[in-house]
Amino acid sequence: MCYHLHSRMSVFLYLFFLVFGLQATIHCAQYNSSEGKVMTCHLPQQNATLYKMSSTNADFAFRLYRRFSVENPDWNIFFSPVSISAALAMLSFVSGSSTQTQILEVLGFNLTDTPMTEFHQGFQHLICSLNFPKNELELQMGNAVFIGQQLKPLAKFLDNVKTLYETEVFPTDFSNVSAVQQEINSYVEKQSKGKIIGLIQDLRLNIIMILVNYIHFKEASSNFSVDKTTTVQVPMMHQLEEYYHFVDVELNCTVLQMDYSENALALFVLPKEGHVEWVEAAMSAKTLKKWNHLLQKGWVELFVPKFSISATYDLGSTLQKMGMRDAFAEGADFPGITEDNGLKLSYAFHKAVLHIGEEGTKEGIVPEAVSLDQAEVAPLYPIIRFDRTFLLMILEKRTRSILFLGKVVNPAKE
């Protein structure tokens, strides 16, 4: 049965965020999945807009983190802020009136400070910088749009989403729900290198467009107290290594930076007992900048748990609470996609997966003059033991973009 779009009918624009982190060493290859060819991305010149955007995106990341924390108390948290920001920015590109204004406000941007052209060029530069081929960091970020074949997308939409947001567009027959599910699941499985299979199971009717946003990242690289009354057994990784670290006496936490490669780094933040909420409330772009200036390199005896976490969020509900209401309402305005009217968002969710283990981690290096005898080594260096709730950030060095952000409450729970 052929599905026809009528201007008075409220049809659904299905927004879907796919984010996945792969297990520990960073891989990045930039492919056009439909052709299997390497895509060309010319690295843009560094500019003030790129760094201003990184700061604004970081503040959005922490606002979203605090929402997830309130909505999922005592749960592990893990998501990709830069991926969500890029997908919302792309959505703002095709929206108008208050729908666009609300998306920009949720992201933390306004057109007075950042004109629309500069805003989208900034995200174009950000995506290009993240995807630019590097020797050690392998990172791929992109979008795919599955759009109803009965629609007539505007030529400007097709050109700009490809140029600005590195998006592939696939005409799709949404009248065959099972075939669409199989097509999208196959795409997801391919992009995740087989890590995510059969993600979409119950595709809704009346869907006319699905946006898939993905980020493919591979990092290179006892007892754990869940709360005062609960302790779980988890394997701990032990290293004696030089790391940038320091104790933030203002926020009552220890910060340790781990360089996985020339281009990516991780920040582990260990709040003192009972101070997790204090640290969470203070997290901001300004806080990250302060830590960046205060971190000092030194030998550390480090204990980090092995763990795998995955998290799925009803992002639509969260974004509406943050002020992005019109996009999901009957009066939603998306004039940049097609001349047909009546489009609105029906659903949005975000999934992220992370595995931290010993594969790919570097062997600890110790000074030649220092004995490896534990009795002699132990008193010489500070011991940092991540054996209670801690925060985790993975950042791309050049843009300081937060690729992933999370909190490990219980490493035994996936």
mmCIF file of C-alpha atoms in Angstrom:
data_model
loop_
_atom_site.group_PDB
_atom_site.id
_atom_site.type_symbol
_atom_site.label_atom_id
_atom_site.label_comp_id
_atom_site.label_asym_id
_atom_site.label_seq_id
_atom_site.Cartn_x
_atom_site.Cartn_y
_atom_site.Cartn_z
ATOM 1 C CA MET A 1 0.000 0.000 0.000
ATOM 2 C CA CYS A 2 1.463 3.331 -1.011
ATOM 3 C CA TYR A 3 1.725 5.965 1.696
ATOM 4 C CA HIS A 4 0.882 9.513 0.583
ATOM 5 C CA LEU A 5 1.849 12.704 2.376
ATOM 6 C CA HIS A 6 -0.837 15.378 2.735
ATOM 7 C CA SER A 7 -0.130 18.899 3.922
ATOM 8 C CA ARG A 8 -2.832 18.752 6.604
ATOM 9 C CA MET A 9 -1.786 15.389 7.920
ATOM 10 C CA SER A 10 0.604 15.298 10.866
ATOM 11 C CA VAL A 11 3.343 12.879 9.836
ATOM 12 C CA PHE A 12 6.380 11.981 11.820
ATOM 13 C CA LEU A 13 10.026 12.830 11.475
ATOM 14 C CA TYR A 14 11.834 10.133 13.374
ATOM 15 C CA LEU A 15 15.061 11.322 14.938
ATOM 16 C CA PHE A 16 17.395 8.549 15.961
ATOM 17 C CA PHE A 17 20.829 8.931 17.467
ATOM 18 C CA LEU A 18 23.171 6.002 17.222
ATOM 19 C CA VAL A 19 26.376 6.368 19.160
ATOM 20 C CA PHE A 20 28.792 3.627 19.976
ATOM 21 C CA GLY A 21 32.258 3.467 21.475
ATOM 22 C CA LEU A 22 34.387 0.444 20.647
ATOM 23 C CA GLN A 23 36.766 -1.304 22.882
ATOM 24 C CA ALA A 24 39.843 0.092 24.040
ATOM 25 C CA THR A 25 42.825 1.459 20.958
ATOM 26 C CA ILE A 26 41.327 4.364 18.676
ATOM 27 C CA HIS A 27 40.432 3.572 15.065
ATOM 28 C CA CYS A 28 39.426 6.129 12.549
ATOM 29 C CA ALA A 29 38.818 5.648 8.944
ATOM 30 C CA GLN A 30 36.547 7.868 6.998
ATOM 31 C CA TYR A 31 34.394 5.900 4.597
ATOM 32 C CA ASN A 32 31.459 6.557 2.376
ATOM 33 C CA SER A 33 29.512 3.474 3.406
ATOM 34 C CA SER A 34 27.437 3.376 0.237
ATOM 35 C CA GLU A 35 30.468 3.355 -2.049
ATOM 36 C CA GLY A 36 33.238 2.072 0.207
ATOM 37 C CA LYS A 37 35.503 4.919 -0.870
ATOM 38 C CA VAL A 38 37.552 7.178 1.363
ATOM 39 C CA MET A 39 35.913 10.592 1.663
ATOM 40 C CA THR A 40 38.017 13.724 1.337
ATOM 41 C CA CYS A 41 37.981 16.229 4.153
ATOM 42 C CA HIS A 42 40.260 19.250 4.003
ATOM 43 C CA LEU A 43 41.325 20.325 7.476
ATOM 44 C CA PRO A 44 40.047 23.856 8.080
ATOM 45 C CA GLN A 45 42.106 26.669 9.498
ATOM 46 C CA GLN A 46 41.908 27.011 13.252
ATOM 47 C CA ASN A 47 39.658 29.901 14.207
ATOM 48 C CA ALA A 48 38.001 31.518 17.192
ATOM 49 C CA THR A 49 34.579 30.133 16.204
ATOM 50 C CA LEU A 50 35.778 26.542 16.518
ATOM 51 C CA TYR A 51 37.029 27.085 20.062
ATOM 52 C CA LYS A 52 33.979 29.122 21.063
ATOM 53 C CA MET A 53 31.807 26.274 19.816
ATOM 54 C CA SER A 54 33.840 23.715 21.766
ATOM 55 C CA SER A 55 33.260 25.709 24.948
ATOM 56 C CA THR A 56 29.510 26.074 24.290
ATOM 57 C CA ASN A 57 29.237 22.387 23.375
ATOM 58 C CA ALA A 58 31.017 21.440 26.618
ATOM 59 C CA ASP A 59 28.529 23.441 28.697
ATOM 60 C CA PHE A 60 25.664 21.758 26.808
ATOM 61 C CA ALA A 61 27.299 18.378 27.556
ATOM 62 C CA PHE A 62 27.333 19.052 31.291
ATOM 63 C CA ARG A 63 23.753 20.370 31.320
ATOM 64 C CA LEU A 64 22.637 17.211 29.558
ATOM 65 C CA TYR A 65 24.738 15.097 31.928
ATOM 66 C CA ARG A 66 23.024 16.654 34.946
ATOM 67 C CA ARG A 67 19.620 15.902 33.384
ATOM 68 C CA PHE A 68 20.568 12.263 32.858
ATOM 69 C CA SER A 69 21.888 12.110 36.423
ATOM 70 C CA VAL A 70 18.608 13.423 37.858
ATOM 71 C CA GLU A 71 16.511 11.125 35.668
ATOM 72 C CA ASN A 72 18.703 8.056 36.324
ATOM 73 C CA PRO A 73 19.921 8.377 39.926
ATOM 74 C CA ASP A 74 22.517 5.818 41.043
ATOM 75 C CA TRP A 75 22.936 4.502 37.482
ATOM 76 C CA ASN A 76 25.958 4.451 35.241
ATOM 77 C CA ILE A 77 25.857 7.318 32.718
ATOM 78 C CA PHE A 78 27.478 7.297 29.303
ATOM 79 C CA PHE A 79 26.768 9.308 26.141
ATOM 80 C CA SER A 80 28.429 11.240 23.317
ATOM 81 C CA PRO A 81 27.831 14.994 23.698
ATOM 82 C CA VAL A 82 29.530 16.043 20.455
ATOM 83 C CA SER A 83 27.455 13.556 18.485
ATOM 84 C CA ILE A 84 24.190 14.836 19.959
ATOM 85 C CA SER A 85 25.247 18.460 19.414
ATOM 86 C CA ALA A 86 26.099 17.808 15.761
ATOM 87 C CA ALA A 87 22.804 16.013 15.097
ATOM 88 C CA LEU A 88 20.787 18.807 16.733
ATOM 89 C CA ALA A 89 22.761 21.416 14.798
ATOM 90 C CA MET A 90 21.900 19.604 11.577
ATOM 91 C CA LEU A 91 18.243 19.515 12.648
ATOM 92 C CA SER A 92 18.306 23.273 13.320
ATOM 93 C CA PHE A 93 19.552 23.764 9.765
ATOM 94 C CA VAL A 94 16.269 22.471 8.336
ATOM 95 C CA SER A 95 13.992 24.075 10.955
ATOM 96 C CA GLY A 96 12.470 27.530 11.197
ATOM 97 C CA SER A 97 10.763 30.041 13.529
ATOM 98 C CA SER A 98 10.443 29.008 17.200
ATOM 99 C CA THR A 99 11.361 25.383 16.396
ATOM 100 C CA GLN A 100 14.826 26.546 15.341
ATOM 101 C CA THR A 101 15.143 29.059 18.186
ATOM 102 C CA GLN A 102 14.415 26.389 20.807
ATOM 103 C CA ILE A 103 16.951 23.952 19.327
ATOM 104 C CA LEU A 104 19.637 26.647 19.375
ATOM 105 C CA GLU A 105 18.736 27.691 22.941
ATOM 106 C CA VAL A 106 18.967 24.100 24.175
ATOM 107 C CA LEU A 107 22.421 23.866 22.587
ATOM 108 C CA GLY A 108 23.394 27.167 24.225
ATOM 109 C CA PHE A 109 23.676 29.281 21.066
ATOM 110 C CA ASN A 110 21.863 32.427 19.978
ATOM 111 C CA LEU A 111 21.971 34.075 16.565
ATOM 112 C CA THR A 112 23.012 37.443 18.007
ATOM 113 C CA ASP A 113 26.342 36.090 19.234
ATOM 114 C CA THR A 114 26.764 33.474 16.517
ATOM 115 C CA PRO A 115 25.109 34.173 13.125
ATOM 116 C CA MET A 116 23.517 31.149 11.455
ATOM 117 C CA THR A 117 26.137 30.932 8.694
ATOM 118 C CA GLU A 118 28.963 31.017 11.234
ATOM 119 C CA PHE A 119 27.136 28.465 13.409
ATOM 120 C CA HIS A 120 26.825 25.855 10.654
ATOM 121 C CA GLN A 121 30.307 26.526 9.298
ATOM 122 C CA GLY A 122 31.602 26.031 12.828
ATOM 123 C CA PHE A 123 29.991 22.583 13.019
ATOM 124 C CA GLN A 124 31.258 21.803 9.537
ATOM 125 C CA HIS A 125 34.792 22.615 10.717
ATOM 126 C CA LEU A 126 34.283 20.617 13.906
ATOM 127 C CA ILE A 127 33.099 17.482 12.087
ATOM 128 C CA CYS A 128 35.837 17.860 9.500
ATOM 129 C CA SER A 129 38.486 18.251 12.228
ATOM 130 C CA LEU A 130 37.259 15.167 14.080
ATOM 131 C CA ASN A 131 37.170 13.098 10.893
ATOM 132 C CA PHE A 132 40.442 14.336 9.457
ATOM 133 C CA PRO A 133 42.773 11.334 8.987
ATOM 134 C CA LYS A 134 45.414 11.072 11.701
ATOM 135 C CA ASN A 135 48.209 8.622 12.297
ATOM 136 C CA GLU A 136 47.182 7.409 15.744
ATOM 137 C CA LEU A 137 43.632 8.526 16.409
ATOM 138 C CA GLU A 138 40.966 6.687 14.514
ATOM 139 C CA LEU A 139 37.645 8.403 14.764
ATOM 140 C CA GLN A 140 34.687 8.527 12.431
ATOM 141 C CA MET A 141 31.649 10.706 12.896
ATOM 142 C CA GLY A 142 28.776 11.052 10.487
ATOM 143 C CA ASN A 143 25.072 11.140 9.768
ATOM 144 C CA ALA A 144 22.752 9.162 7.563
ATOM 145 C CA VAL A 145 19.256 10.198 6.549
ATOM 146 C CA PHE A 146 16.700 7.597 5.487
ATOM 147 C CA ILE A 147 13.970 9.637 3.790
ATOM 148 C CA GLY A 148 10.653 8.455 2.366
ATOM 149 C CA GLN A 149 10.961 7.897 -1.374
ATOM 150 C CA GLN A 150 7.568 9.524 -1.895
ATOM 151 C CA LEU A 151 8.939 12.814 -0.604
ATOM 152 C CA LYS A 152 10.692 15.339 -2.790
ATOM 153 C CA PRO A 153 13.552 16.670 -0.661
ATOM 154 C CA LEU A 154 14.789 20.131 -1.558
ATOM 155 C CA ALA A 155 18.000 20.173 -3.591
ATOM 156 C CA LYS A 156 19.447 22.676 -1.106
ATOM 157 C CA PHE A 157 18.770 20.217 1.730
ATOM 158 C CA LEU A 158 20.557 17.366 -0.058
ATOM 159 C CA ASP A 159 23.566 19.509 -0.976
ATOM 160 C CA ASN A 160 24.000 21.207 2.383
ATOM 161 C CA VAL A 161 23.607 18.186 4.660
ATOM 162 C CA LYS A 162 26.269 16.443 2.601
ATOM 163 C CA THR A 163 28.637 19.428 2.507
ATOM 164 C CA LEU A 164 28.174 20.745 6.053
ATOM 165 C CA TYR A 165 27.358 17.592 8.010
ATOM 166 C CA GLU A 166 28.916 14.780 5.944
ATOM 167 C CA THR A 167 25.545 13.084 5.645
ATOM 168 C CA GLU A 168 24.520 10.233 3.376
ATOM 169 C CA VAL A 169 20.909 10.288 2.143
ATOM 170 C CA PHE A 170 19.065 7.049 1.327
ATOM 171 C CA PRO A 171 15.626 7.114 -0.384
ATOM 172 C CA THR A 172 13.549 4.607 1.588
ATOM 173 C CA ASP A 173 10.213 2.858 1.175
ATOM 174 C CA PHE A 174 8.678 3.297 4.642
ATOM 175 C CA SER A 175 5.518 1.423 3.630
ATOM 176 C CA ASN A 176 7.488 -1.809 4.157
ATOM 177 C CA VAL A 177 8.337 -1.492 7.843
ATOM 178 C CA SER A 178 10.182 -4.804 8.162
ATOM 179 C CA ALA A 179 12.373 -4.017 5.139
ATOM 180 C CA VAL A 180 13.197 -0.561 6.540
ATOM 181 C CA GLN A 181 14.148 -2.067 9.892
ATOM 182 C CA GLN A 182 16.424 -4.544 8.162
ATOM 183 C CA GLU A 183 18.009 -1.820 6.012
ATOM 184 C CA ILE A 184 18.736 0.473 8.952
ATOM 185 C CA ASN A 185 19.875 -2.345 11.229
ATOM 186 C CA SER A 186 22.276 -3.527 8.509
ATOM 187 C CA TYR A 187 23.643 -0.006 8.223
ATOM 188 C CA VAL A 188 24.056 0.235 12.006
ATOM 189 C CA GLU A 189 25.710 -3.182 12.159
ATOM 190 C CA LYS A 190 28.160 -2.172 9.423
ATOM 191 C CA GLN A 191 29.041 1.153 11.045
ATOM 192 C CA SER A 192 29.540 -0.522 14.435
ATOM 193 C CA LYS A 193 31.723 -3.241 12.907
ATOM 194 C CA GLY A 194 29.177 -5.839 14.044
ATOM 195 C CA LYS A 195 28.974 -4.641 17.655
ATOM 196 C CA ILE A 196 25.321 -3.537 17.470
ATOM 197 C CA ILE A 197 22.890 -5.978 15.852
ATOM 198 C CA GLY A 198 19.122 -5.629 15.448
ATOM 199 C CA LEU A 199 18.926 -2.298 17.231
ATOM 200 C CA ILE A 200 15.543 -1.253 15.797
ATOM 201 C CA GLN A 201 12.811 -3.807 16.484
ATOM 202 C CA ASP A 202 9.493 -1.954 16.484
ATOM 203 C CA LEU A 203 9.540 0.808 13.906
ATOM 204 C CA ARG A 204 6.523 3.042 14.228
ATOM 205 C CA LEU A 205 3.984 3.646 11.463
ATOM 206 C CA ASN A 206 3.755 6.980 9.650
ATOM 207 C CA ILE A 207 7.491 7.542 9.899
ATOM 208 C CA ILE A 208 8.785 9.372 6.835
ATOM 209 C CA MET A 209 12.362 10.126 7.811
ATOM 210 C CA ILE A 210 15.008 8.748 10.151
ATOM 211 C CA LEU A 211 18.223 10.509 11.057
ATOM 212 C CA VAL A 212 21.003 8.229 12.247
ATOM 213 C CA ASN A 213 23.967 9.937 13.878
ATOM 214 C CA TYR A 214 26.968 7.844 14.781
ATOM 215 C CA ILE A 215 30.433 8.175 16.191
ATOM 216 C CA HIS A 216 32.910 5.330 15.936
ATOM 217 C CA PHE A 217 35.735 5.588 18.404
ATOM 218 C CA LYS A 218 38.324 3.177 19.659
ATOM 219 C CA GLU A 219 40.550 4.259 22.495
ATOM 220 C CA ALA A 220 44.154 3.205 22.584
ATOM 221 C CA SER A 221 45.331 3.087 25.306
ATOM 222 C CA SER A 222 40.118 -5.749 43.981
ATOM 223 C CA ASN A 223 36.955 -4.114 45.158
ATOM 224 C CA PHE A 224 34.780 -1.235 43.960
ATOM 225 C CA SER A 225 32.525 0.643 46.377
ATOM 226 C CA VAL A 226 29.088 1.388 44.897
ATOM 227 C CA ASP A 227 27.861 3.174 48.012
ATOM 228 C CA LYS A 228 28.393 3.039 51.761
ATOM 229 C CA THR A 229 26.663 -0.312 52.087
ATOM 230 C CA THR A 230 27.399 -2.014 48.750
ATOM 231 C CA THR A 231 30.683 -3.361 47.436
ATOM 232 C CA VAL A 232 31.103 -5.310 44.203
ATOM 233 C CA GLN A 233 33.998 -7.459 43.017
ATOM 234 C CA VAL A 234 35.553 -6.219 39.766
ATOM 235 C CA PRO A 235 38.953 -6.878 38.150
ATOM 236 C CA MET A 236 41.309 -3.942 38.641
ATOM 237 C CA MET A 237 44.023 -2.886 36.189
ATOM 238 C CA HIS A 238 47.247 -1.785 37.870
ATOM 239 C CA GLN A 239 49.884 0.477 36.314
ATOM 240 C CA LEU A 240 52.895 2.425 37.475
ATOM 241 C CA GLU A 241 53.121 5.228 34.949
ATOM 242 C CA GLU A 242 53.658 8.956 34.441
ATOM 243 C CA TYR A 243 50.340 10.794 34.180
ATOM 244 C CA TYR A 244 49.157 14.367 34.338
ATOM 245 C CA HIS A 245 47.190 14.647 37.585
ATOM 246 C CA PHE A 246 46.368 16.893 40.510
ATOM 247 C CA VAL A 247 44.032 17.263 43.474
ATOM 248 C CA ASP A 248 41.386 19.967 43.136
ATOM 249 C CA VAL A 249 40.972 21.085 46.759
ATOM 250 C CA GLU A 250 38.174 23.451 45.740
ATOM 251 C CA LEU A 251 35.999 20.661 44.332
ATOM 252 C CA ASN A 252 37.326 17.856 46.564
ATOM 253 C CA CYS A 253 38.330 15.561 43.730
ATOM 254 C CA THR A 254 41.367 14.008 42.090
ATOM 255 C CA VAL A 255 41.809 14.514 38.339
ATOM 256 C CA LEU A 256 43.955 12.232 36.206
ATOM 257 C CA GLN A 257 44.606 12.661 32.492
ATOM 258 C CA MET A 258 45.454 9.607 30.426
ATOM 259 C CA ASP A 259 46.871 10.119 26.935
ATOM 260 C CA TYR A 260 45.686 7.279 24.737
ATOM 261 C CA SER A 261 47.365 8.632 21.632
ATOM 262 C CA GLU A 262 48.783 11.778 20.119
ATOM 263 C CA ASN A 263 45.286 13.092 19.450
ATOM 264 C CA ALA A 264 42.956 11.780 22.159
ATOM 265 C CA LEU A 265 42.953 11.898 25.932
ATOM 266 C CA ALA A 266 40.770 10.752 28.802
ATOM 267 C CA LEU A 267 40.051 12.547 32.046
ATOM 268 C CA PHE A 268 39.202 10.437 35.070
ATOM 269 C CA VAL A 269 37.669 12.443 37.923
ATOM 270 C CA LEU A 270 37.525 10.838 41.367
ATOM 271 C CA PRO A 271 35.409 12.817 43.862
ATOM 272 C CA LYS A 272 36.047 12.346 47.548
ATOM 273 C CA GLU A 273 33.513 10.195 49.376
ATOM 274 C CA GLY A 274 30.194 12.054 49.514
ATOM 275 C CA HIS A 275 31.249 14.805 47.087
ATOM 276 C CA VAL A 276 30.029 13.390 43.740
ATOM 277 C CA GLU A 277 27.047 15.749 43.466
ATOM 278 C CA TRP A 278 29.264 18.703 44.388
ATOM 279 C CA VAL A 279 31.622 17.912 41.502
ATOM 280 C CA GLU A 280 28.749 17.242 39.069
ATOM 281 C CA ALA A 281 27.172 20.614 39.838
ATOM 282 C CA ALA A 282 30.459 22.438 39.203
ATOM 283 C CA MET A 283 31.338 20.814 35.877
ATOM 284 C CA SER A 284 31.627 23.356 33.042
ATOM 285 C CA ALA A 285 33.859 24.428 30.169
ATOM 286 C CA LYS A 286 35.517 26.812 32.639
ATOM 287 C CA THR A 287 36.275 23.898 34.988
ATOM 288 C CA LEU A 288 37.889 21.915 32.165
ATOM 289 C CA LYS A 289 40.025 24.908 31.232
ATOM 290 C CA LYS A 290 41.150 25.294 34.854
ATOM 291 C CA TRP A 291 42.125 21.633 35.099
ATOM 292 C CA ASN A 292 44.021 21.842 31.828
ATOM 293 C CA HIS A 293 46.258 24.552 33.312
ATOM 294 C CA LEU A 294 46.760 22.889 36.705
ATOM 295 C CA LEU A 295 47.533 19.289 35.671
ATOM 296 C CA GLN A 296 51.149 18.323 36.339
ATOM 297 C CA LYS A 297 53.016 15.255 35.151
ATOM 298 C CA GLY A 298 54.347 12.783 37.679
ATOM 299 C CA TRP A 299 54.619 9.097 38.514
ATOM 300 C CA VAL A 300 51.432 7.508 39.823
ATOM 301 C CA GLU A 301 50.499 4.044 40.985
ATOM 302 C CA LEU A 302 47.117 3.696 39.321
ATOM 303 C CA PHE A 303 44.262 1.250 39.887
ATOM 304 C CA VAL A 304 41.348 1.368 37.396
ATOM 305 C CA PRO A 305 38.543 -1.224 37.138
ATOM 306 C CA LYS A 306 37.852 -3.181 33.977
ATOM 307 C CA PHE A 307 34.283 -2.502 32.923
ATOM 308 C CA SER A 308 31.763 -2.312 30.114
ATOM 309 C CA ILE A 309 28.815 0.064 30.242
ATOM 310 C CA SER A 310 26.028 0.817 27.821
ATOM 311 C CA ALA A 311 23.255 3.343 28.210
ATOM 312 C CA THR A 312 20.123 4.193 26.252
ATOM 313 C CA TYR A 313 18.199 7.405 26.804
ATOM 314 C CA ASP A 314 14.786 8.698 25.789
ATOM 315 C CA LEU A 315 16.397 11.810 24.415
ATOM 316 C CA GLY A 316 13.117 13.220 23.133
ATOM 317 C CA SER A 317 11.683 13.467 26.643
ATOM 318 C CA THR A 318 14.871 15.029 28.011
ATOM 319 C CA LEU A 319 15.181 17.607 25.205
ATOM 320 C CA GLN A 320 11.570 18.678 25.690
ATOM 321 C CA LYS A 321 12.227 19.241 29.397
ATOM 322 C CA MET A 322 15.228 21.358 28.428
ATOM 323 C CA GLY A 323 13.002 23.590 26.279
ATOM 324 C CA MET A 324 12.931 21.954 22.832
ATOM 325 C CA ARG A 325 9.151 21.507 22.771
ATOM 326 C CA ASP A 326 7.966 22.786 19.390
ATOM 327 C CA ALA A 327 9.931 20.211 17.361
ATOM 328 C CA PHE A 328 7.738 17.463 18.858
ATOM 329 C CA ALA A 329 4.446 19.404 18.620
ATOM 330 C CA GLU A 330 1.836 19.673 15.874
ATOM 331 C CA GLY A 331 3.104 23.135 14.932
ATOM 332 C CA ALA A 332 6.682 22.003 14.341
ATOM 333 C CA ASP A 333 8.393 23.903 11.544
ATOM 334 C CA PHE A 334 10.837 22.030 9.278
ATOM 335 C CA PRO A 335 10.696 23.949 5.978
ATOM 336 C CA GLY A 336 14.252 23.053 4.955
ATOM 337 C CA ILE A 337 13.607 19.388 4.153
ATOM 338 C CA THR A 338 10.734 19.347 1.687
ATOM 339 C CA GLU A 339 7.949 21.575 0.380
ATOM 340 C CA ASP A 340 5.431 19.284 2.107
ATOM 341 C CA ASN A 341 4.110 20.469 5.469
ATOM 342 C CA GLY A 342 3.161 18.711 8.695
ATOM 343 C CA LEU A 343 6.506 17.280 9.757
ATOM 344 C CA LYS A 344 7.333 16.836 13.433
ATOM 345 C CA LEU A 345 9.640 14.769 15.554
ATOM 346 C CA SER A 346 7.991 11.701 17.023
ATOM 347 C CA TYR A 347 10.823 10.039 18.891
ATOM 348 C CA ALA A 348 14.501 10.371 19.675
ATOM 349 C CA PHE A 349 16.845 8.130 21.581
ATOM 350 C CA HIS A 350 20.527 7.862 22.186
ATOM 351 C CA LYS A 351 22.635 4.783 22.789
ATOM 352 C CA ALA A 352 26.286 4.604 23.761
ATOM 353 C CA VAL A 353 28.567 1.699 24.625
ATOM 354 C CA LEU A 354 32.018 1.671 26.205
ATOM 355 C CA HIS A 355 34.445 -1.067 27.141
ATOM 356 C CA ILE A 356 37.564 -0.409 29.184
ATOM 357 C CA GLY A 357 39.970 -3.302 29.436
ATOM 358 C CA GLU A 358 43.620 -4.163 29.168
ATOM 359 C CA GLU A 359 43.710 -4.772 25.426
ATOM 360 C CA GLY A 360 45.769 -2.051 23.813
ATOM 361 C CA THR A 361 46.856 -0.377 27.042
ATOM 362 C CA LYS A 362 50.494 0.495 27.372
ATOM 363 C CA GLU A 363 52.798 -1.265 29.750
ATOM 364 C CA GLY A 364 53.801 0.950 32.661
ATOM 365 C CA ILE A 365 57.258 2.485 32.240
ATOM 366 C CA VAL A 366 59.362 3.126 35.300
ATOM 367 C CA PRO A 367 62.647 5.055 35.702
ATOM 368 C CA GLU A 368 65.705 2.871 35.255
ATOM 369 C CA ALA A 369 66.958 3.565 38.743
ATOM 370 C CA VAL A 370 63.736 2.490 40.435
ATOM 371 C CA SER A 371 63.294 -1.089 41.574
ATOM 372 C CA LEU A 372 60.056 -2.870 40.693
ATOM 373 C CA ASP A 373 59.943 -4.399 44.137
ATOM 374 C CA GLN A 374 56.514 -3.431 45.461
ATOM 375 C CA ALA A 375 57.727 -2.743 48.978
ATOM 376 C CA GLU A 376 60.170 -0.137 47.646
ATOM 377 C CA VAL A 377 57.914 1.364 44.963
ATOM 378 C CA ALA A 378 54.698 1.801 46.944
ATOM 379 C CA PRO A 379 55.843 4.602 49.289
ATOM 380 C CA LEU A 380 57.537 6.594 46.517
ATOM 381 C CA TYR A 381 54.504 7.568 44.437
ATOM 382 C CA PRO A 382 50.932 8.730 45.068
ATOM 383 C CA ILE A 383 48.356 5.953 44.760
ATOM 384 C CA ILE A 384 45.150 6.778 42.863
ATOM 385 C CA ARG A 385 42.564 4.051 43.200
ATOM 386 C CA PHE A 386 39.309 4.329 41.268
ATOM 387 C CA ASP A 387 37.417 2.078 43.642
ATOM 388 C CA ARG A 388 34.286 4.225 44.043
ATOM 389 C CA THR A 389 32.059 6.374 41.840
ATOM 390 C CA PHE A 390 34.041 8.392 39.303
ATOM 391 C CA LEU A 391 33.444 10.529 36.207
ATOM 392 C CA LEU A 392 35.015 9.845 32.828
ATOM 393 C CA MET A 393 35.554 12.096 29.809
ATOM 394 C CA ILE A 394 37.189 11.285 26.479
ATOM 395 C CA LEU A 395 38.278 14.366 24.563
ATOM 396 C CA GLU A 396 39.755 15.063 21.164
ATOM 397 C CA LYS A 397 42.860 17.138 21.855
ATOM 398 C CA ARG A 398 42.860 19.571 18.965
ATOM 399 C CA THR A 399 39.280 20.844 19.335
ATOM 400 C CA ARG A 400 38.904 19.898 23.045
ATOM 401 C CA SER A 401 35.559 18.386 22.056
ATOM 402 C CA ILE A 402 33.992 15.980 24.539
ATOM 403 C CA LEU A 403 33.570 12.803 22.527
ATOM 404 C CA PHE A 404 32.164 10.838 25.456
ATOM 405 C CA LEU A 405 31.059 11.740 28.970
ATOM 406 C CA GLY A 406 29.954 9.436 31.735
ATOM 407 C CA LYS A 407 29.830 8.348 35.336
ATOM 408 C CA VAL A 408 30.743 4.878 36.584
ATOM 409 C CA VAL A 409 28.648 4.075 39.647
ATOM 410 C CA ASN A 410 28.801 0.301 39.391
ATOM 411 C CA PRO A 411 31.334 -1.192 36.957
ATOM 412 C CA ALA A 412 29.730 -4.637 37.374
ATOM 413 C CA LYS A 413 26.568 -3.412 35.591
ATOM 414 C CA GLU A 414 26.617 -3.159 31.807
#
